[in-house]
Amino acid sequence: MPAVQLARLKTQVYEISWLFTRPDEFCAAVNRLLQTYADVLFREGKAVKPVSLLEMYHVPSLVLRQMRLQIGQLCLENPQAALGVVDALLADPHLEVKLLGAGLLGFIPLEPPLNLENRLSDGLTRYQDPSVREALLDEGTARLRRDRPARMLDLAAAFLNRERSQEKATGLQLLARLAREDHFENLPAVFNMISPLFGRFSVDLQSDLLALLLVLARKSQNELVFFLRQMLSLHPSPALKRFTRRSLASFPPAVQSALRLILQQI
């Protein structure tokens, strides 16, 4: 099969759009379309990465990107139908179909309320495949991050309040995505939400906590240092001090210097 022809692909996606209000049939049509590009991927070395344990069509990234853009417009025009489509796509056993469904969540309008957070919460709880989770976190939350940051904070808080470390980690990952947004400035809310984690410090959360702290350092080094000074003073546990020392090299020089001084004083 020749390389992907964008004009032909656009026509193919347009031709299945009339099924958009019938989720199961639309999902089946998406699968048939992906099957027509399945052989291209292995030959051209453009398979979706990373490798997944889910069934895969191995389609080029161009195919998924164009499908997401065109079908995303349908989500904008008919958000109620879009919810059913997303549910059907996420329930499909194929990686690429799930990725498409996750990406489409980021196109669905937030008004009137359509329980978008419920679907994100369900998806992030149910699906453990790294690629699907990344798509939900990066693409599925795009509209929440941009248009309703307060609702994104509430979604993160719901995960942080759960008992399992894996779900708390998801809350930290959501906060990191939100904090990266240029327009987001509500750092006190983020600090308040993560402060309980320092009182009962868990090594299972170290990686995601550090990733968030580095994002916050890029936002405001002074606020981060002030916060970490408080946490280390209130909760000077060996585990927290060890985490701070091991993380020093990841922070900007000014933060490193401040944290070294704090560690010497506690």
PDB file of C-alpha atoms in Angstrom:
ATOM      1  CA  MET A   1       0.000   0.000   0.000  1.00  0.00           C
ATOM      2  CA  PRO A   2       1.366   3.501  -0.805  1.00  0.00           C
ATOM      3  CA  ALA A   3       2.029   6.115   1.843  1.00  0.00           C
ATOM      4  CA  VAL A   4      -0.964   7.797   3.469  1.00  0.00           C
ATOM      5  CA  GLN A   5      -2.666  10.293   1.153  1.00  0.00           C
ATOM      6  CA  LEU A   6      -4.127  13.041   3.314  1.00  0.00           C
ATOM      7  CA  ALA A   7      -6.868  14.060   0.869  1.00  0.00           C
ATOM      8  CA  ARG A   8      -8.084  10.468   0.617  1.00  0.00           C
ATOM      9  CA  LEU A   9      -7.976  10.057   4.396  1.00  0.00           C
ATOM     10  CA  LYS A  10     -10.040  13.228   4.900  1.00  0.00           C
ATOM     11  CA  THR A  11     -12.657  11.864   2.508  1.00  0.00           C
ATOM     12  CA  GLN A  12     -12.740   8.519   4.299  1.00  0.00           C
ATOM     13  CA  VAL A  13     -13.288  10.164   7.680  1.00  0.00           C
ATOM     14  CA  TYR A  14     -15.991  12.391   6.203  1.00  0.00           C
ATOM     15  CA  GLU A  15     -17.763   9.341   4.795  1.00  0.00           C
ATOM     16  CA  ILE A  16     -18.169   7.726   8.228  1.00  0.00           C
ATOM     17  CA  SER A  17     -19.296  10.954   9.926  1.00  0.00           C
ATOM     18  CA  TRP A  18     -22.974  10.284   9.199  1.00  0.00           C
ATOM     19  CA  LEU A  19     -22.805   7.447  11.747  1.00  0.00           C
ATOM     20  CA  PHE A  20     -21.715   9.794  14.546  1.00  0.00           C
ATOM     21  CA  THR A  21     -25.077   9.692  16.331  1.00  0.00           C
ATOM     22  CA  ARG A  22     -24.970   5.853  16.386  1.00  0.00           C
ATOM     23  CA  PRO A  23     -21.978   5.115  18.622  1.00  0.00           C
ATOM     24  CA  ASP A  24     -21.632   1.368  18.104  1.00  0.00           C
ATOM     25  CA  GLU A  25     -21.907   1.646  14.323  1.00  0.00           C
ATOM     26  CA  PHE A  26     -19.518   4.595  14.310  1.00  0.00           C
ATOM     27  CA  CYS A  27     -17.002   2.623  16.371  1.00  0.00           C
ATOM     28  CA  ALA A  28     -17.245  -0.272  13.921  1.00  0.00           C
ATOM     29  CA  ALA A  29     -16.657   2.139  11.023  1.00  0.00           C
ATOM     30  CA  VAL A  30     -13.608   3.575  12.788  1.00  0.00           C
ATOM     31  CA  ASN A  31     -12.216   0.060  13.120  1.00  0.00           C
ATOM     32  CA  ARG A  32     -12.769  -0.655   9.435  1.00  0.00           C
ATOM     33  CA  LEU A  33     -11.036   2.572   8.482  1.00  0.00           C
ATOM     34  CA  LEU A  34      -8.055   1.832  10.697  1.00  0.00           C
ATOM     35  CA  GLN A  35      -7.800  -1.644   9.211  1.00  0.00           C
ATOM     36  CA  THR A  36      -7.231  -0.133   5.762  1.00  0.00           C
ATOM     37  CA  TYR A  37      -4.021   1.481   7.065  1.00  0.00           C
ATOM     38  CA  ALA A  38      -2.846  -1.399   9.274  1.00  0.00           C
ATOM     39  CA  ASP A  39      -0.265  -2.794   6.856  1.00  0.00           C
ATOM     40  CA  VAL A  40       1.386   0.564   6.176  1.00  0.00           C
ATOM     41  CA  LEU A  41       2.678   0.939   9.688  1.00  0.00           C
ATOM     42  CA  PHE A  42       5.074  -1.935  10.117  1.00  0.00           C
ATOM     43  CA  ARG A  43       6.629  -1.389   6.692  1.00  0.00           C
ATOM     44  CA  GLU A  44       7.234   2.301   7.202  1.00  0.00           C
ATOM     45  CA  GLY A  45       8.253   2.021  10.852  1.00  0.00           C
ATOM     46  CA  LYS A  46       5.676   4.560  12.019  1.00  0.00           C
ATOM     47  CA  ALA A  47       3.766   2.459  14.491  1.00  0.00           C
ATOM     48  CA  VAL A  48       2.126   4.052  17.529  1.00  0.00           C
ATOM     49  CA  LYS A  49       4.531   3.983  20.493  1.00  0.00           C
ATOM     50  CA  PRO A  50       5.124   2.828  23.120  1.00  0.00           C
ATOM     51  CA  VAL A  51       4.370  -0.830  22.433  1.00  0.00           C
ATOM     52  CA  SER A  52       1.191  -1.844  24.227  1.00  0.00           C
ATOM     53  CA  LEU A  53      -0.264  -5.084  25.511  1.00  0.00           C
ATOM     54  CA  LEU A  54      -3.549  -4.082  23.877  1.00  0.00           C
ATOM     55  CA  GLU A  55      -4.479  -5.180  20.387  1.00  0.00           C
ATOM     56  CA  MET A  56      -3.009  -2.755  17.849  1.00  0.00           C
ATOM     57  CA  TYR A  57      -3.572  -1.827  14.211  1.00  0.00           C
ATOM     58  CA  HIS A  58      -0.144  -0.162  14.028  1.00  0.00           C
ATOM     59  CA  VAL A  59      -1.417   2.807  12.076  1.00  0.00           C
ATOM     60  CA  PRO A  60       0.726   5.884  11.329  1.00  0.00           C
ATOM     61  CA  SER A  61       0.355   8.781  13.745  1.00  0.00           C
ATOM     62  CA  LEU A  62      -0.874  10.938  10.826  1.00  0.00           C
ATOM     63  CA  VAL A  63      -3.987   8.786  10.512  1.00  0.00           C
ATOM     64  CA  LEU A  64      -4.963   9.128  14.171  1.00  0.00           C
ATOM     65  CA  ARG A  65      -4.165  12.836  14.220  1.00  0.00           C
ATOM     66  CA  GLN A  66      -6.351  13.596  11.206  1.00  0.00           C
ATOM     67  CA  MET A  67      -9.186  11.437  12.502  1.00  0.00           C
ATOM     68  CA  ARG A  68      -9.032  13.205  15.857  1.00  0.00           C
ATOM     69  CA  LEU A  69      -9.176  16.640  14.232  1.00  0.00           C
ATOM     70  CA  GLN A  70     -12.104  15.854  11.950  1.00  0.00           C
ATOM     71  CA  ILE A  71     -14.118  13.875  14.459  1.00  0.00           C
ATOM     72  CA  GLY A  72     -13.297  16.502  17.067  1.00  0.00           C
ATOM     73  CA  GLN A  73     -15.298  18.996  15.016  1.00  0.00           C
ATOM     74  CA  LEU A  74     -18.276  16.633  15.215  1.00  0.00           C
ATOM     75  CA  CYS A  75     -17.864  16.613  18.997  1.00  0.00           C
ATOM     76  CA  LEU A  76     -18.055  20.406  19.031  1.00  0.00           C
ATOM     77  CA  GLU A  77     -21.213  20.383  16.933  1.00  0.00           C
ATOM     78  CA  ASN A  78     -22.977  17.545  18.765  1.00  0.00           C
ATOM     79  CA  PRO A  79     -21.532  17.144  22.279  1.00  0.00           C
ATOM     80  CA  GLN A  80     -24.337  14.909  23.539  1.00  0.00           C
ATOM     81  CA  ALA A  81     -23.704  12.359  20.796  1.00  0.00           C
ATOM     82  CA  ALA A  82     -19.965  12.757  21.365  1.00  0.00           C
ATOM     83  CA  LEU A  83     -20.250  11.291  24.857  1.00  0.00           C
ATOM     84  CA  GLY A  84     -21.716   8.077  23.489  1.00  0.00           C
ATOM     85  CA  VAL A  85     -19.033   7.915  20.809  1.00  0.00           C
ATOM     86  CA  VAL A  86     -16.262   8.381  23.369  1.00  0.00           C
ATOM     87  CA  ASP A  87     -17.727   5.641  25.567  1.00  0.00           C
ATOM     88  CA  ALA A  88     -17.843   3.236  22.633  1.00  0.00           C
ATOM     89  CA  LEU A  89     -14.322   4.051  21.450  1.00  0.00           C
ATOM     90  CA  LEU A  90     -12.794   3.712  24.916  1.00  0.00           C
ATOM     91  CA  ALA A  91     -14.503   0.345  25.380  1.00  0.00           C
ATOM     92  CA  ASP A  92     -12.973  -0.999  22.164  1.00  0.00           C
ATOM     93  CA  PRO A  93     -10.108  -3.508  22.646  1.00  0.00           C
ATOM     94  CA  HIS A  94      -7.730  -1.786  20.191  1.00  0.00           C
ATOM     95  CA  LEU A  95      -5.148   0.718  21.385  1.00  0.00           C
ATOM     96  CA  GLU A  96      -5.617   3.198  18.542  1.00  0.00           C
ATOM     97  CA  VAL A  97      -9.386   3.271  18.995  1.00  0.00           C
ATOM     98  CA  LYS A  98      -8.997   3.938  22.725  1.00  0.00           C
ATOM     99  CA  LEU A  99      -6.469   6.698  21.982  1.00  0.00           C
ATOM    100  CA  LEU A 100      -8.940   8.310  19.606  1.00  0.00           C
ATOM    101  CA  GLY A 101     -11.673   8.207  22.237  1.00  0.00           C
ATOM    102  CA  ALA A 102      -9.385   9.702  24.879  1.00  0.00           C
ATOM    103  CA  GLY A 103      -8.348  12.506  22.556  1.00  0.00           C
ATOM    104  CA  LEU A 104     -11.921  13.359  21.629  1.00  0.00           C
ATOM    105  CA  LEU A 105     -12.768  14.083  25.266  1.00  0.00           C
ATOM    106  CA  GLY A 106     -10.687  17.229  24.914  1.00  0.00           C
ATOM    107  CA  PHE A 107     -13.010  18.551  22.180  1.00  0.00           C
ATOM    108  CA  ILE A 108     -16.327  18.162  23.994  1.00  0.00           C
ATOM    109  CA  PRO A 109     -17.769  21.516  25.197  1.00  0.00           C
ATOM    110  CA  LEU A 110     -18.139  21.923  28.944  1.00  0.00           C
ATOM    111  CA  GLU A 111     -21.436  23.771  28.830  1.00  0.00           C
ATOM    112  CA  PRO A 112     -24.075  22.622  29.414  1.00  0.00           C
ATOM    113  CA  PRO A 113     -22.583  20.238  31.995  1.00  0.00           C
ATOM    114  CA  LEU A 114     -22.079  16.836  30.383  1.00  0.00           C
ATOM    115  CA  ASN A 115     -20.310  14.895  33.148  1.00  0.00           C
ATOM    116  CA  LEU A 116     -16.996  15.119  31.339  1.00  0.00           C
ATOM    117  CA  GLU A 117     -15.146  14.761  34.643  1.00  0.00           C
ATOM    118  CA  ASN A 118     -16.979  11.508  35.365  1.00  0.00           C
ATOM    119  CA  ARG A 119     -15.731  10.022  32.122  1.00  0.00           C
ATOM    120  CA  LEU A 120     -12.187  11.207  32.739  1.00  0.00           C
ATOM    121  CA  SER A 121     -12.298   9.807  36.265  1.00  0.00           C
ATOM    122  CA  ASP A 122     -13.694   6.503  35.058  1.00  0.00           C
ATOM    123  CA  GLY A 123     -11.137   6.236  32.264  1.00  0.00           C
ATOM    124  CA  LEU A 124      -8.157   7.077  34.473  1.00  0.00           C
ATOM    125  CA  THR A 125      -9.351   4.522  37.032  1.00  0.00           C
ATOM    126  CA  ARG A 126     -10.226   1.759  34.602  1.00  0.00           C
ATOM    127  CA  TYR A 127      -7.516   1.870  31.941  1.00  0.00           C
ATOM    128  CA  GLN A 128      -3.978   1.034  32.994  1.00  0.00           C
ATOM    129  CA  ASP A 129      -2.303   1.016  29.583  1.00  0.00           C
ATOM    130  CA  PRO A 130       0.342   3.801  29.727  1.00  0.00           C
ATOM    131  CA  SER A 131      -0.505   5.170  26.273  1.00  0.00           C
ATOM    132  CA  VAL A 132      -4.222   5.379  27.013  1.00  0.00           C
ATOM    133  CA  ARG A 133      -3.613   7.047  30.372  1.00  0.00           C
ATOM    134  CA  GLU A 134      -1.247   9.566  28.787  1.00  0.00           C
ATOM    135  CA  ALA A 135      -3.837  10.402  26.139  1.00  0.00           C
ATOM    136  CA  LEU A 136      -6.518  10.892  28.798  1.00  0.00           C
ATOM    137  CA  LEU A 137      -4.218  13.101  30.881  1.00  0.00           C
ATOM    138  CA  ASP A 138      -2.774  15.157  28.032  1.00  0.00           C
ATOM    139  CA  GLU A 139      -5.549  15.321  25.447  1.00  0.00           C
ATOM    140  CA  GLY A 140      -8.669  14.336  27.340  1.00  0.00           C
ATOM    141  CA  THR A 141      -8.258  17.118  29.907  1.00  0.00           C
ATOM    142  CA  ALA A 142      -7.331  19.824  27.362  1.00  0.00           C
ATOM    143  CA  ARG A 143     -10.617  21.709  27.533  1.00  0.00           C
ATOM    144  CA  LEU A 144     -10.866  21.474  31.314  1.00  0.00           C
ATOM    145  CA  ARG A 145      -7.335  22.812  31.725  1.00  0.00           C
ATOM    146  CA  ARG A 146      -7.953  25.655  29.327  1.00  0.00           C
ATOM    147  CA  ASP A 147     -11.517  26.706  30.117  1.00  0.00           C
ATOM    148  CA  ARG A 148     -12.360  25.418  33.619  1.00  0.00           C
ATOM    149  CA  PRO A 149      -9.205  25.095  35.739  1.00  0.00           C
ATOM    150  CA  ALA A 150     -11.265  25.088  38.947  1.00  0.00           C
ATOM    151  CA  ARG A 151     -13.056  21.942  37.768  1.00  0.00           C
ATOM    152  CA  MET A 152      -9.707  20.391  36.904  1.00  0.00           C
ATOM    153  CA  LEU A 153      -8.564  21.120  40.451  1.00  0.00           C
ATOM    154  CA  ASP A 154     -11.679  19.400  41.794  1.00  0.00           C
ATOM    155  CA  LEU A 155     -10.987  16.351  39.628  1.00  0.00           C
ATOM    156  CA  ALA A 156      -7.407  16.166  40.913  1.00  0.00           C
ATOM    157  CA  ALA A 157      -8.601  16.588  44.504  1.00  0.00           C
ATOM    158  CA  ALA A 158     -10.996  13.671  44.112  1.00  0.00           C
ATOM    159  CA  PHE A 159      -8.102  11.403  43.158  1.00  0.00           C
ATOM    160  CA  LEU A 160      -5.824  12.728  45.902  1.00  0.00           C
ATOM    161  CA  ASN A 161      -8.511  11.969  48.482  1.00  0.00           C
ATOM    162  CA  ARG A 162      -8.649   8.295  47.535  1.00  0.00           C
ATOM    163  CA  GLU A 163      -6.803   5.658  49.534  1.00  0.00           C
ATOM    164  CA  ARG A 164      -4.716   3.861  46.908  1.00  0.00           C
ATOM    165  CA  SER A 165      -1.320   5.318  46.056  1.00  0.00           C
ATOM    166  CA  GLN A 166      -1.908   4.736  42.349  1.00  0.00           C
ATOM    167  CA  GLU A 167      -4.988   6.948  42.433  1.00  0.00           C
ATOM    168  CA  LYS A 168      -3.202   9.631  44.444  1.00  0.00           C
ATOM    169  CA  ALA A 169      -0.485   9.530  41.772  1.00  0.00           C
ATOM    170  CA  THR A 170      -3.137  10.231  39.159  1.00  0.00           C
ATOM    171  CA  GLY A 171      -4.155  13.314  41.139  1.00  0.00           C
ATOM    172  CA  LEU A 172      -0.558  14.538  41.072  1.00  0.00           C
ATOM    173  CA  GLN A 173      -0.358  13.895  37.331  1.00  0.00           C
ATOM    174  CA  LEU A 174      -3.510  15.920  36.765  1.00  0.00           C
ATOM    175  CA  LEU A 175      -2.125  18.801  38.816  1.00  0.00           C
ATOM    176  CA  ALA A 176       1.130  18.752  36.856  1.00  0.00           C
ATOM    177  CA  ARG A 177      -0.764  19.051  33.558  1.00  0.00           C
ATOM    178  CA  LEU A 178      -2.812  21.932  34.904  1.00  0.00           C
ATOM    179  CA  ALA A 179       0.163  23.766  36.410  1.00  0.00           C
ATOM    180  CA  ARG A 180       1.977  23.664  33.059  1.00  0.00           C
ATOM    181  CA  GLU A 181      -0.677  25.870  31.500  1.00  0.00           C
ATOM    182  CA  ASP A 182       0.624  29.403  30.972  1.00  0.00           C
ATOM    183  CA  HIS A 183      -2.581  30.982  32.269  1.00  0.00           C
ATOM    184  CA  PHE A 184      -2.734  28.946  35.494  1.00  0.00           C
ATOM    185  CA  GLU A 185      -1.678  30.956  38.546  1.00  0.00           C
ATOM    186  CA  ASN A 186      -3.531  29.419  41.488  1.00  0.00           C
ATOM    187  CA  LEU A 187      -0.450  27.865  43.055  1.00  0.00           C
ATOM    188  CA  PRO A 188      -1.755  28.211  46.656  1.00  0.00           C
ATOM    189  CA  ALA A 189      -4.592  25.826  45.789  1.00  0.00           C
ATOM    190  CA  VAL A 190      -2.116  23.266  44.499  1.00  0.00           C
ATOM    191  CA  PHE A 191       0.110  23.587  47.570  1.00  0.00           C
ATOM    192  CA  ASN A 192      -2.900  23.171  49.860  1.00  0.00           C
ATOM    193  CA  MET A 193      -3.993  20.042  48.019  1.00  0.00           C
ATOM    194  CA  ILE A 194      -0.642  18.287  48.173  1.00  0.00           C
ATOM    195  CA  SER A 195       0.384  19.305  51.703  1.00  0.00           C
ATOM    196  CA  PRO A 196      -1.280  16.232  53.346  1.00  0.00           C
ATOM    197  CA  LEU A 197       1.010  13.993  51.293  1.00  0.00           C
ATOM    198  CA  PHE A 198       4.021  15.333  53.201  1.00  0.00           C
ATOM    199  CA  GLY A 199       2.544  14.392  56.566  1.00  0.00           C
ATOM    200  CA  ARG A 200       2.238  10.760  55.506  1.00  0.00           C
ATOM    201  CA  PHE A 201       5.054  10.654  52.996  1.00  0.00           C
ATOM    202  CA  SER A 202       4.916   7.672  50.634  1.00  0.00           C
ATOM    203  CA  VAL A 203       7.822   6.509  48.517  1.00  0.00           C
ATOM    204  CA  ASP A 204       5.271   5.264  45.962  1.00  0.00           C
ATOM    205  CA  LEU A 205       4.453   8.881  45.075  1.00  0.00           C
ATOM    206  CA  GLN A 206       8.004  10.230  44.853  1.00  0.00           C
ATOM    207  CA  SER A 207       8.288  10.266  41.075  1.00  0.00           C
ATOM    208  CA  ASP A 208       4.980  12.005  40.435  1.00  0.00           C
ATOM    209  CA  LEU A 209       5.443  14.393  43.348  1.00  0.00           C
ATOM    210  CA  LEU A 210       8.854  15.464  42.071  1.00  0.00           C
ATOM    211  CA  ALA A 211       7.469  15.956  38.568  1.00  0.00           C
ATOM    212  CA  LEU A 212       4.821  18.301  39.968  1.00  0.00           C
ATOM    213  CA  LEU A 213       7.288  20.175  42.174  1.00  0.00           C
ATOM    214  CA  LEU A 214       9.528  20.818  39.164  1.00  0.00           C
ATOM    215  CA  VAL A 215       6.584  22.306  37.274  1.00  0.00           C
ATOM    216  CA  LEU A 216       5.809  24.515  40.271  1.00  0.00           C
ATOM    217  CA  ALA A 217       9.454  25.587  40.435  1.00  0.00           C
ATOM    218  CA  ARG A 218       9.172  26.909  36.892  1.00  0.00           C
ATOM    219  CA  LYS A 219       6.116  28.883  37.952  1.00  0.00           C
ATOM    220  CA  SER A 220       7.520  30.413  41.136  1.00  0.00           C
ATOM    221  CA  GLN A 221      10.761  29.384  42.804  1.00  0.00           C
ATOM    222  CA  ASN A 222      10.083  31.559  45.840  1.00  0.00           C
ATOM    223  CA  GLU A 223       6.656  30.086  46.512  1.00  0.00           C
ATOM    224  CA  LEU A 224       7.975  26.554  46.109  1.00  0.00           C
ATOM    225  CA  VAL A 225      10.859  27.122  48.521  1.00  0.00           C
ATOM    226  CA  PHE A 226       8.510  28.697  51.074  1.00  0.00           C
ATOM    227  CA  PHE A 227       6.169  25.707  50.791  1.00  0.00           C
ATOM    228  CA  LEU A 228       8.924  23.095  51.088  1.00  0.00           C
ATOM    229  CA  ARG A 229      10.398  24.951  54.087  1.00  0.00           C
ATOM    230  CA  GLN A 230       7.004  24.646  55.806  1.00  0.00           C
ATOM    231  CA  MET A 231       6.636  20.955  54.940  1.00  0.00           C
ATOM    232  CA  LEU A 232      10.137  20.042  56.090  1.00  0.00           C
ATOM    233  CA  SER A 233       9.659  21.983  59.336  1.00  0.00           C
ATOM    234  CA  LEU A 234       6.285  20.402  60.066  1.00  0.00           C
ATOM    235  CA  HIS A 235       7.174  16.882  58.919  1.00  0.00           C
ATOM    236  CA  PRO A 236      10.947  16.340  59.253  1.00  0.00           C
ATOM    237  CA  SER A 237      10.720  12.605  58.668  1.00  0.00           C
ATOM    238  CA  PRO A 238      13.780  10.703  57.444  1.00  0.00           C
ATOM    239  CA  ALA A 239      11.898   9.694  54.294  1.00  0.00           C
ATOM    240  CA  LEU A 240      10.983  13.283  53.393  1.00  0.00           C
ATOM    241  CA  LYS A 241      14.492  14.583  54.072  1.00  0.00           C
ATOM    242  CA  ARG A 242      15.956  11.751  51.998  1.00  0.00           C
ATOM    243  CA  PHE A 243      13.559  12.539  49.147  1.00  0.00           C
ATOM    244  CA  THR A 244      14.531  16.212  49.266  1.00  0.00           C
ATOM    245  CA  ARG A 245      18.266  15.470  49.209  1.00  0.00           C
ATOM    246  CA  ARG A 246      17.944  13.031  46.316  1.00  0.00           C
ATOM    247  CA  SER A 247      15.847  15.532  44.368  1.00  0.00           C
ATOM    248  CA  LEU A 248      18.165  18.504  44.774  1.00  0.00           C
ATOM    249  CA  ALA A 249      19.954  18.095  41.451  1.00  0.00           C
ATOM    250  CA  SER A 250      16.657  18.252  39.567  1.00  0.00           C
ATOM    251  CA  PHE A 251      15.798  21.753  40.782  1.00  0.00           C
ATOM    252  CA  PRO A 252      17.104  25.089  39.482  1.00  0.00           C
ATOM    253  CA  PRO A 253      20.336  26.282  41.201  1.00  0.00           C
ATOM    254  CA  ALA A 254      18.598  28.878  43.386  1.00  0.00           C
ATOM    255  CA  VAL A 255      16.136  26.291  44.689  1.00  0.00           C
ATOM    256  CA  GLN A 256      18.956  23.825  45.318  1.00  0.00           C
ATOM    257  CA  SER A 257      20.820  26.356  47.440  1.00  0.00           C
ATOM    258  CA  ALA A 258      17.749  27.256  49.450  1.00  0.00           C
ATOM    259  CA  LEU A 259      16.834  23.618  50.095  1.00  0.00           C
ATOM    260  CA  ARG A 260      20.372  22.738  51.183  1.00  0.00           C
ATOM    261  CA  LEU A 261      20.216  25.514  53.773  1.00  0.00           C
ATOM    262  CA  ILE A 262      16.796  24.351  54.961  1.00  0.00           C
ATOM    263  CA  LEU A 263      18.042  20.768  55.335  1.00  0.00           C
ATOM    264  CA  GLN A 264      20.948  21.986  57.431  1.00  0.00           C
ATOM    265  CA  GLN A 265      18.626  23.901  59.737  1.00  0.00           C
ATOM    266  CA  ILE A 266      16.060  21.207  60.526  1.00  0.00           C
TER     267      ILE A 266
END
